[in-house]
mmCIF file of C-alpha atoms in Angstrom:
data_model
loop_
_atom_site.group_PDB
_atom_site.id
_atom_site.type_symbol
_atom_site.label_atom_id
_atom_site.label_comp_id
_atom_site.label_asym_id
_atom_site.label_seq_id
_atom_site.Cartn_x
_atom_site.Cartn_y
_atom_site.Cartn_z
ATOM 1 C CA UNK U 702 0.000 0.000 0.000
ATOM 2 C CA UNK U 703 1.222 3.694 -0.281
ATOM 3 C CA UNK U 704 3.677 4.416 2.491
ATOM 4 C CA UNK U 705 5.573 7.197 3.959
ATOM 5 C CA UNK U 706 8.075 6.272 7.089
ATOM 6 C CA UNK U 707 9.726 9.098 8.611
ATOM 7 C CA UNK U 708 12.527 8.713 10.430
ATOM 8 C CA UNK U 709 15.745 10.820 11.955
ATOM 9 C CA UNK U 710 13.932 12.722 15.173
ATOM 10 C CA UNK U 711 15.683 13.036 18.275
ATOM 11 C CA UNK U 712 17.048 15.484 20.656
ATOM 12 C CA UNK U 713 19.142 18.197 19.630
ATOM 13 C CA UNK U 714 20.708 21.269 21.569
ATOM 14 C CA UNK U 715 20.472 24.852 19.925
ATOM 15 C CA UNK U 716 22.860 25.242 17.039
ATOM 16 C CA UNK U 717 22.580 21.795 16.254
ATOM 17 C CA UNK U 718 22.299 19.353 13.119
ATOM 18 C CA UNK U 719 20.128 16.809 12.171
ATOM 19 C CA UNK U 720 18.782 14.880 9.136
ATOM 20 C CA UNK U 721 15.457 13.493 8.361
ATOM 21 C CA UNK U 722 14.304 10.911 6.479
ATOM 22 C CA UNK U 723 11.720 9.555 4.726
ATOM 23 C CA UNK U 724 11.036 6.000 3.113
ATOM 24 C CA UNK U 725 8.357 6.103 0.517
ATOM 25 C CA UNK U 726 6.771 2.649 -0.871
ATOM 26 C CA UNK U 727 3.566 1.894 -2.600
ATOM 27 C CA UNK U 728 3.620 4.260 -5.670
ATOM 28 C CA UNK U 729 6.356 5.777 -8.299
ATOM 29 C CA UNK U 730 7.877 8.313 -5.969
ATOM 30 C CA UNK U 731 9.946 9.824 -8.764
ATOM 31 C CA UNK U 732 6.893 10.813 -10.734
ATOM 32 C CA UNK U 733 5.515 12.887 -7.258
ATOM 33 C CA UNK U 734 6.748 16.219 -5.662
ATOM 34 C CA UNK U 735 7.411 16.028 -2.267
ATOM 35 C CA UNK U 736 6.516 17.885 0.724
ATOM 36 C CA UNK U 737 7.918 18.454 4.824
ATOM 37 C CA UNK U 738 5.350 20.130 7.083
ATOM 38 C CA UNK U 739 5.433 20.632 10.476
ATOM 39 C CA UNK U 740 3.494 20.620 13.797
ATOM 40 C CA UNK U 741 4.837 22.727 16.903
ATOM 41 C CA UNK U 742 3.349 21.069 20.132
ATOM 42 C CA UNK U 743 -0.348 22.618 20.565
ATOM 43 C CA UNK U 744 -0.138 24.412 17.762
ATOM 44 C CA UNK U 745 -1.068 24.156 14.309
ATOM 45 C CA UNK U 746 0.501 23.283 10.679
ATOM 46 C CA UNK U 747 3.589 24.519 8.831
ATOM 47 C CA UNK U 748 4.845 24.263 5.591
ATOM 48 C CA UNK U 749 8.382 23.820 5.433
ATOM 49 C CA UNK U 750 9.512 22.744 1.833
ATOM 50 C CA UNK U 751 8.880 21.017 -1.451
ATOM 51 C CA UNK U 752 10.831 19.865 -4.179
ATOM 52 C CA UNK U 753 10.226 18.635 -7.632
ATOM 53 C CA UNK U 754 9.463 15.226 -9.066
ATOM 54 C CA UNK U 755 13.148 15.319 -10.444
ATOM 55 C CA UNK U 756 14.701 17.446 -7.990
ATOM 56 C CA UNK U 757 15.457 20.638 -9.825
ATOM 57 C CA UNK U 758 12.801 22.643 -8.326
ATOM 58 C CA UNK U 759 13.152 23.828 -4.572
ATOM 59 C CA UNK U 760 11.167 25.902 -2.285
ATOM 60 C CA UNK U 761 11.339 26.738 1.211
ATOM 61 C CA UNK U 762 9.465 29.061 4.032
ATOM 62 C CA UNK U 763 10.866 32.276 5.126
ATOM 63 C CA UNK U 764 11.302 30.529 9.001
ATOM 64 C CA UNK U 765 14.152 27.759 7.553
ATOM 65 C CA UNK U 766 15.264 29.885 4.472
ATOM 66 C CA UNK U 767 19.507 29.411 4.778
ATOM 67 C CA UNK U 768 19.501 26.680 6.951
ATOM 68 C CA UNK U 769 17.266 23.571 5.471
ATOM 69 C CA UNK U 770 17.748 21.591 2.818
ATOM 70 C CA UNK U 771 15.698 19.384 0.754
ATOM 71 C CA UNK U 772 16.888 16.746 -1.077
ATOM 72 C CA UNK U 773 15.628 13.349 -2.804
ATOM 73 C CA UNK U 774 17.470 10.114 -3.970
ATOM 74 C CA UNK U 775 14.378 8.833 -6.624
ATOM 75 C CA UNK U 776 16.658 5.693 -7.002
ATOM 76 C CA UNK U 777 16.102 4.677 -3.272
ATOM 77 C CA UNK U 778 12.856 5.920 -3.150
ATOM 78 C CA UNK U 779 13.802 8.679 0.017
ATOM 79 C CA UNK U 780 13.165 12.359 1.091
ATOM 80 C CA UNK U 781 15.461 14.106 3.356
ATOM 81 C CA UNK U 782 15.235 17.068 5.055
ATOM 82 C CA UNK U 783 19.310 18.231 6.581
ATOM 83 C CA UNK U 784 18.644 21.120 9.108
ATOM 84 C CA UNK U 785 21.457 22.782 10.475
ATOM 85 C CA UNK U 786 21.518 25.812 12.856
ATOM 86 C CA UNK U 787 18.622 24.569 14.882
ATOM 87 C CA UNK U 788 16.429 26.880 17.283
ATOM 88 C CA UNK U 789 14.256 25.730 19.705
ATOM 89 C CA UNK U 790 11.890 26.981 17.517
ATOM 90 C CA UNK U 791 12.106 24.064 15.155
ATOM 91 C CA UNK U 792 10.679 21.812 17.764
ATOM 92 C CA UNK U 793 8.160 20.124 15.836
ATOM 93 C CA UNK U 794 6.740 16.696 14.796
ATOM 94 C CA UNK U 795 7.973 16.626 11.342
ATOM 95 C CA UNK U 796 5.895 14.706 8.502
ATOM 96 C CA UNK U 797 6.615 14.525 4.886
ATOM 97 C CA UNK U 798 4.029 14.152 2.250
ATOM 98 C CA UNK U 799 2.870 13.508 -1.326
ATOM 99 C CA UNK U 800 2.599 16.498 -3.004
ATOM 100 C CA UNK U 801 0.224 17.165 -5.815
ATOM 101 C CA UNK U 802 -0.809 21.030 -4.525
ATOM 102 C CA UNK U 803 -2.966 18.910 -2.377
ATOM 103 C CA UNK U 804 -0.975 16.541 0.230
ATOM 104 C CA UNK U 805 -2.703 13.440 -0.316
ATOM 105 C CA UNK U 806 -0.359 10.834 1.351
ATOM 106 C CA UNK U 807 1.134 11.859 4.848
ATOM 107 C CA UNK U 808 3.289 9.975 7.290
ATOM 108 C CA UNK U 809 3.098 9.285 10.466
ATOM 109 C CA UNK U 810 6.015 12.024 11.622
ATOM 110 C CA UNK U 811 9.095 12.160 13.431
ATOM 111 C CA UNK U 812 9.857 13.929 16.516
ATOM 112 C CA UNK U 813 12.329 16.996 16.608
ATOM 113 C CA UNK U 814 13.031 18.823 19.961
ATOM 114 C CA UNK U 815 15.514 21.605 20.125
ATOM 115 C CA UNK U 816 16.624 22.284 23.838
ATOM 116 C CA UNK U 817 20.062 22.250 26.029
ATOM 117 C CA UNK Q 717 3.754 34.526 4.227
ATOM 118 C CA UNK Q 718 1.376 35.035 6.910
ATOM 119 C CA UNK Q 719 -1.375 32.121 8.084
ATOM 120 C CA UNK Q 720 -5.049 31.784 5.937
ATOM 121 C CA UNK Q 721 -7.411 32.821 8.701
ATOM 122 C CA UNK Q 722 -9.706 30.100 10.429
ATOM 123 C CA UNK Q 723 -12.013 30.186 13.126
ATOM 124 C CA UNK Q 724 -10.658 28.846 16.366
ATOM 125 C CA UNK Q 725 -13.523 26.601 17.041
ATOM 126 C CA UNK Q 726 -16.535 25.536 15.329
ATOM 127 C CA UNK Q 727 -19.149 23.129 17.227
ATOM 128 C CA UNK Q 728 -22.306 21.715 16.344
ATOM 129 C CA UNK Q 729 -25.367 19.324 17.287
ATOM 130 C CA UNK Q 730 -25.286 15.531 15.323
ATOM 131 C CA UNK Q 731 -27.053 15.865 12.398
ATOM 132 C CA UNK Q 732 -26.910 19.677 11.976
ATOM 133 C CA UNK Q 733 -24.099 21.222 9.930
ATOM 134 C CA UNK Q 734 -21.358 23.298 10.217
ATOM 135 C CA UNK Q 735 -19.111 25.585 8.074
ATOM 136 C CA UNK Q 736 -15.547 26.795 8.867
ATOM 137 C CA UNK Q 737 -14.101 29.540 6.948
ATOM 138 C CA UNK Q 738 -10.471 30.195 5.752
ATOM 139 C CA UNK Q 739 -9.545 33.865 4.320
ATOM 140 C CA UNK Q 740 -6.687 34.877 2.576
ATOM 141 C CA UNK Q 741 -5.904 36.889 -0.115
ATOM 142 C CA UNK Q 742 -5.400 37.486 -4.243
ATOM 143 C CA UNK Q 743 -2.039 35.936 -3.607
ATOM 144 C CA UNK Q 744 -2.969 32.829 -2.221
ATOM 145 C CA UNK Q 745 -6.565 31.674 -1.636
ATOM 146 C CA UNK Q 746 -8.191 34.335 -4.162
ATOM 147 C CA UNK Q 747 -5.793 33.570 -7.223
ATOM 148 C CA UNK Q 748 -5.796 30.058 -7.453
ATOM 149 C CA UNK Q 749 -8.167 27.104 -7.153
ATOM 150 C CA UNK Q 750 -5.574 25.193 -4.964
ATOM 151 C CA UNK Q 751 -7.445 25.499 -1.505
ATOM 152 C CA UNK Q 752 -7.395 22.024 0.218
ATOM 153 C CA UNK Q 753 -8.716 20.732 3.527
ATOM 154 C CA UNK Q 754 -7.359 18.398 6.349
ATOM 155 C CA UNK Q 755 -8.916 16.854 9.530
ATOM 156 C CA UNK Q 756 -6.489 15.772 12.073
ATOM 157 C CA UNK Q 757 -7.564 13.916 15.619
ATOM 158 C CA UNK Q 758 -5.597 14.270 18.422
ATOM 159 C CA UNK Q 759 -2.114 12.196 18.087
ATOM 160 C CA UNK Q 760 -2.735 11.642 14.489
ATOM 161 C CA UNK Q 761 -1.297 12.818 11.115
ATOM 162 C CA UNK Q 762 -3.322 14.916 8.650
ATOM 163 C CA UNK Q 763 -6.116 13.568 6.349
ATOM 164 C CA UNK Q 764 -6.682 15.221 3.043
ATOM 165 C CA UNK Q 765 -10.746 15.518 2.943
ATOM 166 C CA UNK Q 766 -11.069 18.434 0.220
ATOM 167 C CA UNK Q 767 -8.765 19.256 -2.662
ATOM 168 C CA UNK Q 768 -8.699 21.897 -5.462
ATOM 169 C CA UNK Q 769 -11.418 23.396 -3.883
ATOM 170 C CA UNK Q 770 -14.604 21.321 -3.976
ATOM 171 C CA UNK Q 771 -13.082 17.777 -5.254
ATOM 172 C CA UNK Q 772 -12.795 14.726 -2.839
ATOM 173 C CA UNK Q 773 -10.452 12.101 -2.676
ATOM 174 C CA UNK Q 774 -12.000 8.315 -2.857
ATOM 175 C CA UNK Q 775 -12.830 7.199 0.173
ATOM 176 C CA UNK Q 776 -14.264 10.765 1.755
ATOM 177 C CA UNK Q 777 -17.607 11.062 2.816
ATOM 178 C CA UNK Q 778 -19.903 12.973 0.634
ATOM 179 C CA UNK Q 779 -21.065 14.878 3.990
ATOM 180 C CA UNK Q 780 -17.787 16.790 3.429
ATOM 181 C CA UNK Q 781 -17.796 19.944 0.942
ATOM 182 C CA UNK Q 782 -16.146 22.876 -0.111
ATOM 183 C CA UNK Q 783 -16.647 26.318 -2.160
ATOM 184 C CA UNK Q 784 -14.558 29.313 -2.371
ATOM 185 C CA UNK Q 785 -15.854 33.008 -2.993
ATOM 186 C CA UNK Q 786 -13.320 35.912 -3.473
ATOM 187 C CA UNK Q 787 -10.296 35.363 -0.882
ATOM 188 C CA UNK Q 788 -12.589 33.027 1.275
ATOM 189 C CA UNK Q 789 -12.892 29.137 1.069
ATOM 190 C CA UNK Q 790 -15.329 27.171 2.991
ATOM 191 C CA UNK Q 791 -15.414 23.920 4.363
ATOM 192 C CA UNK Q 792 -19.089 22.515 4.861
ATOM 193 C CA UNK Q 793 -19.705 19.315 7.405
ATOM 194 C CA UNK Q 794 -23.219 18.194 6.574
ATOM 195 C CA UNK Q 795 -25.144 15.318 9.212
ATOM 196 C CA UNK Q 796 -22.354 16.184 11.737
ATOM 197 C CA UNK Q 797 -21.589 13.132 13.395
ATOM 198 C CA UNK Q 798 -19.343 12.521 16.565
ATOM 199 C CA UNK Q 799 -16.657 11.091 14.060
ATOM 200 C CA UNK Q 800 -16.445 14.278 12.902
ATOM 201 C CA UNK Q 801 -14.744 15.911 16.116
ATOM 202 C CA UNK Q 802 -10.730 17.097 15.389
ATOM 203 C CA UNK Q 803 -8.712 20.112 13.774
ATOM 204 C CA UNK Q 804 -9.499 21.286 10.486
ATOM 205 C CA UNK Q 805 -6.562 23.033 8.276
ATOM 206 C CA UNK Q 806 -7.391 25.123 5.057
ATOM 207 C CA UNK Q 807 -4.204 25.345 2.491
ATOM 208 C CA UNK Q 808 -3.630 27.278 -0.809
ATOM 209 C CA UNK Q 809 -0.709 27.534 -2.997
ATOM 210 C CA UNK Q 810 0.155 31.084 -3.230
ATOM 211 C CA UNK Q 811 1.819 33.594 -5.448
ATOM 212 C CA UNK Q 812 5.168 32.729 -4.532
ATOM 213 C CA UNK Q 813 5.449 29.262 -5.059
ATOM 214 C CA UNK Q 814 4.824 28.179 -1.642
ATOM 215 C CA UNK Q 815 2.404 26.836 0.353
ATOM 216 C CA UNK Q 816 0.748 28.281 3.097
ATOM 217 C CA UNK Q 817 -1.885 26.773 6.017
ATOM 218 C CA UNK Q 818 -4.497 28.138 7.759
ATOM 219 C CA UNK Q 819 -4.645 28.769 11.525
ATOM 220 C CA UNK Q 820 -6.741 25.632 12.149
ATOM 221 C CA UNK Q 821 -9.850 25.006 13.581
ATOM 222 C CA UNK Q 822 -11.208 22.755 16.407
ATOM 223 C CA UNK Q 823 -14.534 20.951 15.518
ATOM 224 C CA UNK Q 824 -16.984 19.780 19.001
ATOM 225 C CA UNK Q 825 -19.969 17.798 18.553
ATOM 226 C CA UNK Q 826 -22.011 18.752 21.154
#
């Protein structure tokens, strides 16, 4: 069945690093763009980013502008999400999704908390 | 890019039914017909219910609809039932090639 399995959460202090992942299955992921939103706890959604079916076409939000990056590997089937210069701001559950203007295949999500 | 503007709560008898707003503007929710809705209970990840405006995926209830006028889409619940009861978030693609959410809404069933 169509899948998405985040993965890559974890504790981080401020200033930190970390990279997300997520394992798509179920469909042709390199014919789909691809989506990361995010939830703050009690609070409500976020874009973050998309790219492009093939890669060449990125967009982010002004709030991780300079220090996210999206990237894809269509061959393994996997979104990632590197995100450097963490705040606790970033504290989030993190979920990618199938993007088609609508996000009509979400994961689960993977925890990110920011804090020293 | 600033939030679409929701309602903070919405509630409703079973059976009745209930309409949340999202407003935006030319850039986003008024200049393109890429409004979607999701419902999200507690714990859970998002559930696309309305896309392009007024189209629904397989699979969603036909009690579920949705219309835009000007800078303002609606979401319409018909037969609310206790099902129903979680977060709703409007989206539009906007004018700079991003996306943008609204400020979410919590549905009660009274």
């Amino acid at each position: 069945q169509v899948q998405l399995v985040e993965s890559g959460g974890g504790l981080v202090k401020p200033g930190g690093s970390l990279r997300l992942s997520c394992a798509a299955s179920g469909f042709t992921f390199s014919d789909y763009y691809m989506s990361w939103i995010r939830q703050a706890p009690g609070k409500g959604l976020e874009w973050v980013s998309y790219i492009s079916s093939s890669g060449s076409t990125i967009y982010y939000a002004d709030s991780v502008k300079g220090r996210f990056t999206i990237s894809r590997d269509n061959a393994k089937n996997s979104l990632y999400l590197q995100m450097n210069s963490l705040r606790a701001e970033d504290t989030a559950v993190y979920y990618c999704a199938r993007d088609n203007t609508d996000m009509d295949v979400w994961g689960k999500g993977t925890t990110v908390t920011v804090s020293s | 890019q600033s939030a679409l503007t929701q309602p903070a709560s919405v509630s409703g008898s079973p059976g009745q039914s209930i309409t949340i707003s999202c407003t935006g503007t030319s850039s986003d929710v008024g200049g393109y017909n890429y409004v979607s809705w999701y419902q999200q209970h507690p714990g859970k990840a998002p559930k696309l219910m309305i896309y392009d405006v007024s189209k629904r995926p397989s699979g969603v209830s036909n009690r579920f609809s949705g219309s835009k006028s000007g800078n303002t889409a609606s979401l319409t619940i018909s037969g609310l039932q206790a099902e129903d009861e979680a977060d709703y978030y409007c989206s539009s693609y906007t004018s700079s090639s991003t996306l943008v959410f609204g400020t979410g809404t919590k549905v009660t069933v009274l």
